[in-house]
Amino acid sequence: MKRGKLLFVIFMGLMVIPSLVLAQTPVKGGTLTWGRGGDSVTLDLAQATDGESIKGGIQVLENLVIFKKDSMDVEPQLATSWEVSKDGLVWTFKLRKGVKFHDGTPFNANAVKVSFDRVIDKNHPFYKYGTWRYPALGLGPVKEVKVIDEYTVTLRTEKPYAPLVANLALWLCPILSPAAIEKYKEDIGRNPVGTGPFKFVKWIKDDQIIVERNDDYWGQKSHLDRIILKSIPEVSARFMALQSGAVDIADDLDPDSIQMAKANPNFKIIERPSVNIGYLAMNTKKPILSNKLVRQAISHAIDKQTIINTIFRGLAIPALNPFPPSMWGYNFKIKDYEYNVQKAKDLLAKAGYPKGFDTELWAMPVSRAYMPEPVKTAELIQGYLATVGINAKIVRYEWGVYLDKTAKGEHDLCMLGWLGGNADPDNFLYGLLHSDNAKPPAANIAFWENAEFGKLVKEAQTIFGKEKRAPYYLKTQEIFHEEAPWVPLAHSTIVRIYNKKLHDVPLRPNGLNSFQMIWKEK
Amino acid sequence: MARFISRRLFHLIFILIGVSILVFLMLRLIPGDPAHLLVGELASPQDIARIREKLGLDSSYVYQYFIYASNLLKGDMGTSIRSNVPVSQEIFVRFLATVELSIAAMLISSLIGILAGVISSVRQYSIFDYFSMMMALVGISMPIFWLGLMLMYLFSVKWGILPMMGRFTMGLDYHVISGLVMLDSLLSGDIQLFFNSVKHLILPAFTLATIPMAIIARMTRSSMLEVMSKDYIRTARAKGLSRGTVIFRHALKNAFLPIITVIGLNFGLLLGGAVLTETIFSWPGLGRYVVDSLSARDYPAVQGCILFFAVIMVIVNLTVDIFYLYLDPRLRIDGKG
């Protein structure tokens, strides 16, 4: 009897072990269905500004460099190595050999030149085929692209520009087949031809995009046969699609669905801190808000932790600097303005407004990861301000109008946020807070102009090496904290919910997720 | 008849000119800058200026309209600001999806609506009458959004009988001929695809059909009641015609004018796209496209869609009028004049 039991245990053990081992070995094949909120606008990522376009395009296209899997440092992709000249103006990239685009065109220095020139050179014959976005974030600083030989290319900037290599890892700088660009002209965004692990197959507008494995891929070939990106605009329908097994991954679920998914053993969930910020900007050009003491008082009056617990359902961390702590150059020494009604009242009295004042609080009309429920958030903030005597009227506009009017500086207090794709502090500090960007239409919607801050940010752009640049950024954050042009509210956590049959599902904070490594149990 | 039709089509030209000017102005008078929306939260002033220039938004309205109208005359509706694709192309593919859904919904709503209305009228004040008219009231007042999600939850998630979204099973290999999935499946002899697409159509079409169905049922009932009290019906009965002949040949045919108007009007509206139903069932139709384009201030796309709707409404109305002529011979005389 005992022996029988033992044999049984051994037998069962033998049965279980292989399946455990198997479970860890990637399975080749299968189709991944990916439910998301909207369709892509274009798959030519040099023309893309929206997350849905990036999700599709990044499967097909590759860049010279790519962010590492677990950090925001860059590593080679289509370039194998690079160096910058002593004067900091010329970047030389050595390119990977033996790589072919999906249409068979060989990848070489000319492909890089064509892909970049069409964006930066107004006289290039392909310039007119696209609407090139965010040049300041991407190839804007590049003045000339030169082919040195078949596999060497140089990029020249006007001024030394340290963040360049991080820019090149962004979605905005993909390398496309020059033959395909010429063939498809303005339709290239619907027929992307890159070098990536997946080939573009078909796009049915507002419905689905299909990509399939590139069997000639130069690197680790994908496990999946194909990916279907399915647009399911209604969030409840998207969650139902996940529950019914119609999709394997459901993006951008609401907090209630996330709670339900957490309780369901059929789903897996990953959470990561995002490289974003949601903030309340105070228009420093308005007489009352131009007073630093008033801005500090407002900073003391708002209870961020409650906002995070209620609005973000805990899926965020309180923000105190303009960019999140997961990025290099973050100043950990800064202590946040603690939530303290009395301090806020004292500061207001000191500023000459013991009874408070009337103001407008502009609420974003759309929800974003960094601001999931903007109107409720505005109502909370309104309540906090009321306790210190500030009477804030909530103002709402439609999104286009909101962006337009805030860029013109018509607001007092307004809410906005930013997702910093290249995870370079410059991206936040220069773009959102520098005086260069404080003129309408402004991205610096606090219209805050601080000479010392501006000088430090500009200098840091021209210095190479994170270690050398970091001290500048530590100092700028001190100035920002003292001057308080914003109340930084939260850095949200991003969540991915998927069927437990999937493995190696990536979730990068910057949203640049290639699904190359995913595999699916049969 | 030919003169009637050609005169109506001639009117269409003026309608289109009027609509194009109205839409053009309205879009530009509502605040919101497409260039800014295009580049999003972080747009440098240079980016915005560059894109405005590229889109031709920096010139005067008169000049912009002139360019727009002259392109329109050449059959060019412009290029979408968002996607950089010709608007006519964007509209066409989505319109086919909308057509499929609208026809299915109109078939369901007309068949059930007319039948329920006829039975209600011949059995006035019966249980069936009360029940069907109450259902019609429920149908009109029911939030489409709620109904769609409930149907989806019950039939797709809970019971797993019907697919929950899209026009056919995701990733199914489908060779596009006309763009109408059902028609294409028949043309290529792919029976499996045909049933697949029919199954996908059931939930969204039924959801979309509820409101028109209710309207048609009520309209049929009241119109039938009116006709049934007419002298010629009494005469028909007196002649000893069977009940069925009286109801369907004599009464229904005469009661049809207001019904056909309602059907036509609703069909025209459906062809403009049904935002809610399309959103719930991930149906890639025109309704969602217009709303998305409007919120992105995609001027050419919105202009194109509205013009397109205007044409459709005119054509649908024309068809309804032709039906009138067929149904009511008295109108033919006026039609000629």
mmCIF file of N, CA, C and O in Angstrom, chain A residues 141-201:
data_model
loop_
_atom_site.group_PDB
_atom_site.id
_atom_site.type_symbol
_atom_site.label_atom_id
_atom_site.label_comp_id
_atom_site.label_asym_id
_atom_site.label_seq_id
_atom_site.Cartn_x
_atom_site.Cartn_y
_atom_site.Cartn_z
ATOM 1 N N PRO A 141 16.789 68.598 -34.379
ATOM 2 C CA PRO A 141 18.130 69.174 -34.246
ATOM 3 C C PRO A 141 19.110 68.716 -35.331
ATOM 4 O O PRO A 141 20.179 69.298 -35.461
ATOM 5 N N VAL A 142 18.747 67.690 -36.099
ATOM 6 C CA VAL A 142 19.676 67.182 -37.122
ATOM 7 C C VAL A 142 19.602 68.089 -38.351
ATOM 8 O O VAL A 142 18.529 68.337 -38.887
ATOM 9 N N LYS A 143 20.758 68.584 -38.759
ATOM 10 C CA LYS A 143 20.777 69.495 -39.904
ATOM 11 C C LYS A 143 21.179 68.776 -41.190
ATOM 12 O O LYS A 143 20.841 69.214 -42.280
ATOM 13 N N GLU A 144 21.984 67.706 -41.051
ATOM 14 C CA GLU A 144 22.453 67.038 -42.266
ATOM 15 C C GLU A 144 22.691 65.554 -42.003
ATOM 16 O O GLU A 144 23.202 65.168 -40.952
ATOM 17 N N VAL A 145 22.273 64.744 -42.964
ATOM 18 C CA VAL A 145 22.518 63.299 -42.887
ATOM 19 C C VAL A 145 23.434 62.951 -44.047
ATOM 20 O O VAL A 145 23.153 63.308 -45.195
ATOM 21 N N LYS A 146 24.543 62.288 -43.762
ATOM 22 C CA LYS A 146 25.531 62.039 -44.811
ATOM 23 C C LYS A 146 25.860 60.553 -44.885
ATOM 24 O O LYS A 146 26.073 59.912 -43.843
ATOM 25 N N VAL A 147 25.888 60.032 -46.094
ATOM 26 C CA VAL A 147 26.293 58.640 -46.288
ATOM 27 C C VAL A 147 27.810 58.611 -46.425
ATOM 28 O O VAL A 147 28.362 59.252 -47.310
ATOM 29 N N ILE A 148 28.481 57.903 -45.527
ATOM 30 C CA ILE A 148 29.942 57.826 -45.587
ATOM 31 C C ILE A 148 30.330 56.622 -46.447
ATOM 32 O O ILE A 148 31.120 56.721 -47.367
ATOM 33 N N ASP A 149 29.781 55.475 -46.124
ATOM 34 C CA ASP A 149 29.897 54.321 -47.012
ATOM 35 C C ASP A 149 28.625 53.500 -46.856
ATOM 36 O O ASP A 149 27.693 53.951 -46.180
ATOM 37 N N GLU A 150 28.577 52.325 -47.457
ATOM 38 C CA GLU A 150 27.363 51.500 -47.454
ATOM 39 C C GLU A 150 26.773 51.328 -46.043
ATOM 40 O O GLU A 150 25.557 51.318 -45.868
ATOM 41 N N TYR A 151 27.656 51.179 -45.038
ATOM 42 C CA TYR A 151 27.165 50.894 -43.694
ATOM 43 C C TYR A 151 27.617 51.914 -42.656
ATOM 44 O O TYR A 151 27.771 51.592 -41.484
ATOM 45 N N THR A 152 27.887 53.131 -43.096
ATOM 46 C CA THR A 152 28.234 54.182 -42.139
ATOM 47 C C THR A 152 27.473 55.443 -42.524
ATOM 48 O O THR A 152 27.427 55.822 -43.690
ATOM 49 N N VAL A 153 26.889 56.082 -41.510
ATOM 50 C CA VAL A 153 26.139 57.298 -41.781
ATOM 51 C C VAL A 153 26.440 58.298 -40.661
ATOM 52 O O VAL A 153 26.692 57.908 -39.526
ATOM 53 N N THR A 154 26.467 59.592 -41.019
ATOM 54 C CA THR A 154 26.701 60.590 -39.976
ATOM 55 C C THR A 154 25.524 61.550 -39.907
ATOM 56 O O THR A 154 24.898 61.870 -40.916
ATOM 57 N N LEU A 155 25.255 62.011 -38.693
ATOM 58 C CA LEU A 155 24.233 63.027 -38.472
ATOM 59 C C LEU A 155 24.938 64.257 -37.886
ATOM 60 O O LEU A 155 25.713 64.130 -36.947
ATOM 61 N N ARG A 156 24.658 65.413 -38.467
ATOM 62 C CA ARG A 156 25.291 66.631 -37.959
ATOM 63 C C ARG A 156 24.228 67.533 -37.349
ATOM 64 O O ARG A 156 23.157 67.739 -37.928
ATOM 65 N N THR A 157 24.531 68.051 -36.143
ATOM 66 C CA THR A 157 23.609 69.006 -35.514
ATOM 67 C C THR A 157 24.253 70.389 -35.529
ATOM 68 O O THR A 157 25.474 70.510 -35.611
ATOM 69 N N GLU A 158 23.447 71.406 -35.429
ATOM 70 C CA GLU A 158 23.960 72.773 -35.469
ATOM 71 C C GLU A 158 24.716 73.103 -34.185
ATOM 72 O O GLU A 158 25.784 73.686 -34.199
ATOM 73 N N LYS A 159 24.065 72.705 -33.069
ATOM 74 C CA LYS A 159 24.700 72.899 -31.757
ATOM 75 C C LYS A 159 24.862 71.518 -31.145
ATOM 76 O O LYS A 159 24.150 70.597 -31.520
ATOM 77 N N PRO A 160 25.792 71.380 -30.196
ATOM 78 C CA PRO A 160 25.873 70.075 -29.528
ATOM 79 C C PRO A 160 24.518 69.771 -28.885
ATOM 80 O O PRO A 160 23.930 70.641 -28.247
ATOM 81 N N TYR A 161 24.012 68.574 -29.090
ATOM 82 C CA TYR A 161 22.684 68.241 -28.589
ATOM 83 C C TYR A 161 22.722 66.842 -27.990
ATOM 84 O O TYR A 161 22.609 65.828 -28.682
ATOM 85 N N ALA A 162 22.898 66.807 -26.668
ATOM 86 C CA ALA A 162 23.122 65.536 -25.987
ATOM 87 C C ALA A 162 21.961 64.543 -26.103
ATOM 88 O O ALA A 162 22.191 63.348 -26.224
ATOM 89 N N PRO A 163 20.706 64.992 -26.026
ATOM 90 C CA PRO A 163 19.624 63.984 -26.033
ATOM 91 C C PRO A 163 19.408 63.301 -27.391
ATOM 92 O O PRO A 163 18.500 62.489 -27.512
ATOM 93 N N LEU A 164 20.242 63.601 -28.393
ATOM 94 C CA LEU A 164 19.953 63.105 -29.750
ATOM 95 C C LEU A 164 19.768 61.589 -29.821
ATOM 96 O O LEU A 164 18.823 61.097 -30.435
ATOM 97 N N VAL A 165 20.669 60.868 -29.165
ATOM 98 C CA VAL A 165 20.602 59.416 -29.330
ATOM 99 C C VAL A 165 19.337 58.846 -28.666
ATOM 100 O O VAL A 165 18.742 57.879 -29.155
ATOM 101 N N ALA A 166 18.875 59.521 -27.592
ATOM 102 C CA ALA A 166 17.596 59.108 -26.991
ATOM 103 C C ALA A 166 16.442 59.444 -27.934
ATOM 104 O O ALA A 166 15.487 58.672 -28.073
ATOM 105 N N ASN A 167 16.541 60.591 -28.606
ATOM 106 C CA ASN A 167 15.515 60.937 -29.600
ATOM 107 C C ASN A 167 15.421 59.859 -30.679
ATOM 108 O O ASN A 167 14.331 59.498 -31.111
ATOM 109 N N LEU A 168 16.583 59.367 -31.111
ATOM 110 C CA LEU A 168 16.589 58.392 -32.199
ATOM 111 C C LEU A 168 15.913 57.079 -31.809
ATOM 112 O O LEU A 168 15.513 56.307 -32.665
ATOM 113 N N ALA A 169 15.806 56.837 -30.507
ATOM 114 C CA ALA A 169 15.137 55.615 -30.060
ATOM 115 C C ALA A 169 13.629 55.784 -30.012
ATOM 116 O O ALA A 169 12.898 54.816 -29.849
ATOM 117 N N LEU A 170 13.163 57.033 -30.144
ATOM 118 C CA LEU A 170 11.724 57.277 -30.110
ATOM 119 C C LEU A 170 11.071 56.790 -31.394
ATOM 120 O O LEU A 170 11.710 56.685 -32.436
ATOM 121 N N TRP A 171 9.760 56.601 -31.306
ATOM 122 C CA TRP A 171 9.005 56.144 -32.476
ATOM 123 C C TRP A 171 9.137 57.079 -33.672
ATOM 124 O O TRP A 171 8.940 56.671 -34.810
ATOM 125 N N LEU A 172 9.502 58.334 -33.403
ATOM 126 C CA LEU A 172 9.504 59.357 -34.455
ATOM 127 C C LEU A 172 10.612 59.175 -35.490
ATOM 128 O O LEU A 172 10.621 59.868 -36.504
ATOM 129 N N CYS A 173 11.574 58.297 -35.219
ATOM 130 C CA CYS A 173 12.734 58.189 -36.109
ATOM 131 C C CYS A 173 12.876 56.781 -36.699
ATOM 132 O O CYS A 173 13.949 56.170 -36.619
ATOM 133 N N PRO A 174 11.841 56.238 -37.314
ATOM 134 C CA PRO A 174 11.947 54.886 -37.854
ATOM 135 C C PRO A 174 12.688 54.878 -39.197
ATOM 136 O O PRO A 174 12.746 55.897 -39.880
ATOM 137 N N ILE A 175 13.234 53.717 -39.543
ATOM 138 C CA ILE A 175 13.881 53.570 -40.845
ATOM 139 C C ILE A 175 12.950 52.728 -41.720
ATOM 140 O O ILE A 175 12.620 51.595 -41.381
ATOM 141 N N LEU A 176 12.537 53.307 -42.841
ATOM 142 C CA LEU A 176 11.635 52.599 -43.754
ATOM 143 C C LEU A 176 12.352 52.282 -45.058
ATOM 144 O O LEU A 176 13.350 52.933 -45.393
ATOM 145 N N SER A 177 11.805 51.339 -45.780
ATOM 146 C CA SER A 177 12.398 50.973 -47.060
ATOM 147 C C SER A 177 12.281 52.145 -48.033
ATOM 148 O O SER A 177 11.178 52.620 -48.308
ATOM 149 N N PRO A 178 13.404 52.619 -48.579
ATOM 150 C CA PRO A 178 13.328 53.756 -49.520
ATOM 151 C C PRO A 178 12.505 53.404 -50.762
ATOM 152 O O PRO A 178 11.791 54.256 -51.299
ATOM 153 N N ALA A 179 12.586 52.136 -51.183
ATOM 154 C CA ALA A 179 11.809 51.721 -52.358
ATOM 155 C C ALA A 179 10.320 51.839 -52.075
ATOM 156 O O ALA A 179 9.533 52.285 -52.916
ATOM 157 N N ALA A 180 9.936 51.451 -50.845
ATOM 158 C CA ALA A 180 8.512 51.507 -50.480
ATOM 159 C C ALA A 180 8.038 52.957 -50.351
ATOM 160 O O ALA A 180 6.927 53.296 -50.754
ATOM 161 N N ILE A 181 8.890 53.822 -49.800
ATOM 162 C CA ILE A 181 8.504 55.236 -49.662
ATOM 163 C C ILE A 181 8.234 55.810 -51.048
ATOM 164 O O ILE A 181 7.262 56.534 -51.262
ATOM 165 N N GLU A 182 9.085 55.454 -51.986
ATOM 166 C CA GLU A 182 8.923 55.970 -53.334
ATOM 167 C C GLU A 182 7.671 55.384 -53.991
ATOM 168 O O GLU A 182 6.925 56.087 -54.666
ATOM 169 N N LYS A 183 7.438 54.109 -53.738
ATOM 170 C CA LYS A 183 6.318 53.430 -54.370
ATOM 171 C C LYS A 183 4.975 53.928 -53.824
ATOM 172 O O LYS A 183 4.051 54.226 -54.568
ATOM 173 N N TYR A 184 4.874 54.015 -52.501
ATOM 174 C CA TYR A 184 3.570 54.305 -51.907
ATOM 175 C C TYR A 184 3.294 55.794 -51.725
ATOM 176 O O TYR A 184 2.165 56.193 -51.448
ATOM 177 N N LYS A 185 4.353 56.610 -51.803
ATOM 178 C CA LYS A 185 4.197 58.062 -51.649
ATOM 179 C C LYS A 185 3.426 58.419 -50.370
ATOM 180 O O LYS A 185 3.818 57.994 -49.310
ATOM 181 N N GLU A 186 2.294 59.193 -50.491
ATOM 182 C CA GLU A 186 1.621 59.575 -49.243
ATOM 183 C C GLU A 186 0.879 58.415 -48.599
ATOM 184 O O GLU A 186 0.411 58.528 -47.481
ATOM 185 N N ASP A 187 0.825 57.273 -49.279
ATOM 186 C CA ASP A 187 0.174 56.093 -48.709
ATOM 187 C C ASP A 187 1.110 55.230 -47.875
ATOM 188 O O ASP A 187 0.714 54.157 -47.413
ATOM 189 N N ILE A 188 2.325 55.694 -47.667
ATOM 190 C CA ILE A 188 3.291 54.868 -46.948
ATOM 191 C C ILE A 188 2.790 54.541 -45.533
ATOM 192 O O ILE A 188 3.048 53.471 -45.004
ATOM 193 N N GLY A 189 2.020 55.468 -44.953
ATOM 194 C CA GLY A 189 1.485 55.243 -43.607
ATOM 195 C C GLY A 189 0.496 54.096 -43.546
ATOM 196 O O GLY A 189 0.203 53.560 -42.481
ATOM 197 N N ARG A 190 -0.033 53.695 -44.701
ATOM 198 C CA ARG A 190 -0.966 52.562 -44.721
ATOM 199 C C ARG A 190 -0.297 51.306 -45.253
ATOM 200 O O ARG A 190 -0.905 50.251 -45.315
ATOM 201 N N ASN A 191 0.961 51.459 -45.695
ATOM 202 C CA ASN A 191 1.703 50.304 -46.213
ATOM 203 C C ASN A 191 3.136 50.329 -45.681
ATOM 204 O O ASN A 191 4.084 50.448 -46.445
ATOM 205 N N PRO A 192 3.286 50.274 -44.378
ATOM 206 C CA PRO A 192 4.630 50.453 -43.818
ATOM 207 C C PRO A 192 5.544 49.267 -44.166
ATOM 208 O O PRO A 192 5.122 48.118 -44.062
ATOM 209 N N VAL A 193 6.735 49.569 -44.593
ATOM 210 C CA VAL A 193 7.706 48.522 -44.893
ATOM 211 C C VAL A 193 8.969 48.817 -44.096
ATOM 212 O O VAL A 193 9.666 49.784 -44.371
ATOM 213 N N GLY A 194 9.206 48.015 -43.074
ATOM 214 C CA GLY A 194 10.372 48.218 -42.230
ATOM 215 C C GLY A 194 11.228 46.974 -42.193
ATOM 216 O O GLY A 194 11.198 46.155 -43.116
ATOM 217 N N THR A 195 11.982 46.848 -41.084
ATOM 218 C CA THR A 195 12.859 45.684 -40.941
ATOM 219 C C THR A 195 12.449 44.844 -39.741
ATOM 220 O O THR A 195 13.135 43.909 -39.373
ATOM 221 N N GLY A 196 11.335 45.200 -39.097
ATOM 222 C CA GLY A 196 10.984 44.619 -37.797
ATOM 223 C C GLY A 196 10.634 43.149 -37.804
ATOM 224 O O GLY A 196 10.551 42.515 -38.860
ATOM 225 N N PRO A 197 10.395 42.589 -36.603
ATOM 226 C CA PRO A 197 10.094 41.167 -36.471
ATOM 227 C C PRO A 197 8.736 40.770 -37.047
ATOM 228 O O PRO A 197 8.461 39.594 -37.221
ATOM 229 N N PHE A 198 7.895 41.765 -37.322
ATOM 230 C CA PHE A 198 6.606 41.475 -37.951
ATOM 231 C C PHE A 198 6.465 42.260 -39.248
ATOM 232 O O PHE A 198 6.938 43.388 -39.351
ATOM 233 N N LYS A 199 5.808 41.610 -40.215
ATOM 234 C CA LYS A 199 5.538 42.261 -41.499
ATOM 235 C C LYS A 199 4.096 42.741 -41.509
ATOM 236 O O LYS A 199 3.211 42.040 -41.023
ATOM 237 N N PHE A 200 3.883 43.893 -42.103
ATOM 238 C CA PHE A 200 2.530 44.403 -42.233
ATOM 239 C C PHE A 200 1.774 43.568 -43.269
ATOM 240 O O PHE A 200 2.295 43.293 -44.348
ATOM 241 N N VAL A 201 0.536 43.159 -42.944
ATOM 242 C CA VAL A 201 -0.258 42.369 -43.886
ATOM 243 C C VAL A 201 -1.477 43.143 -44.381
ATOM 244 O O VAL A 201 -1.672 43.330 -45.574
#
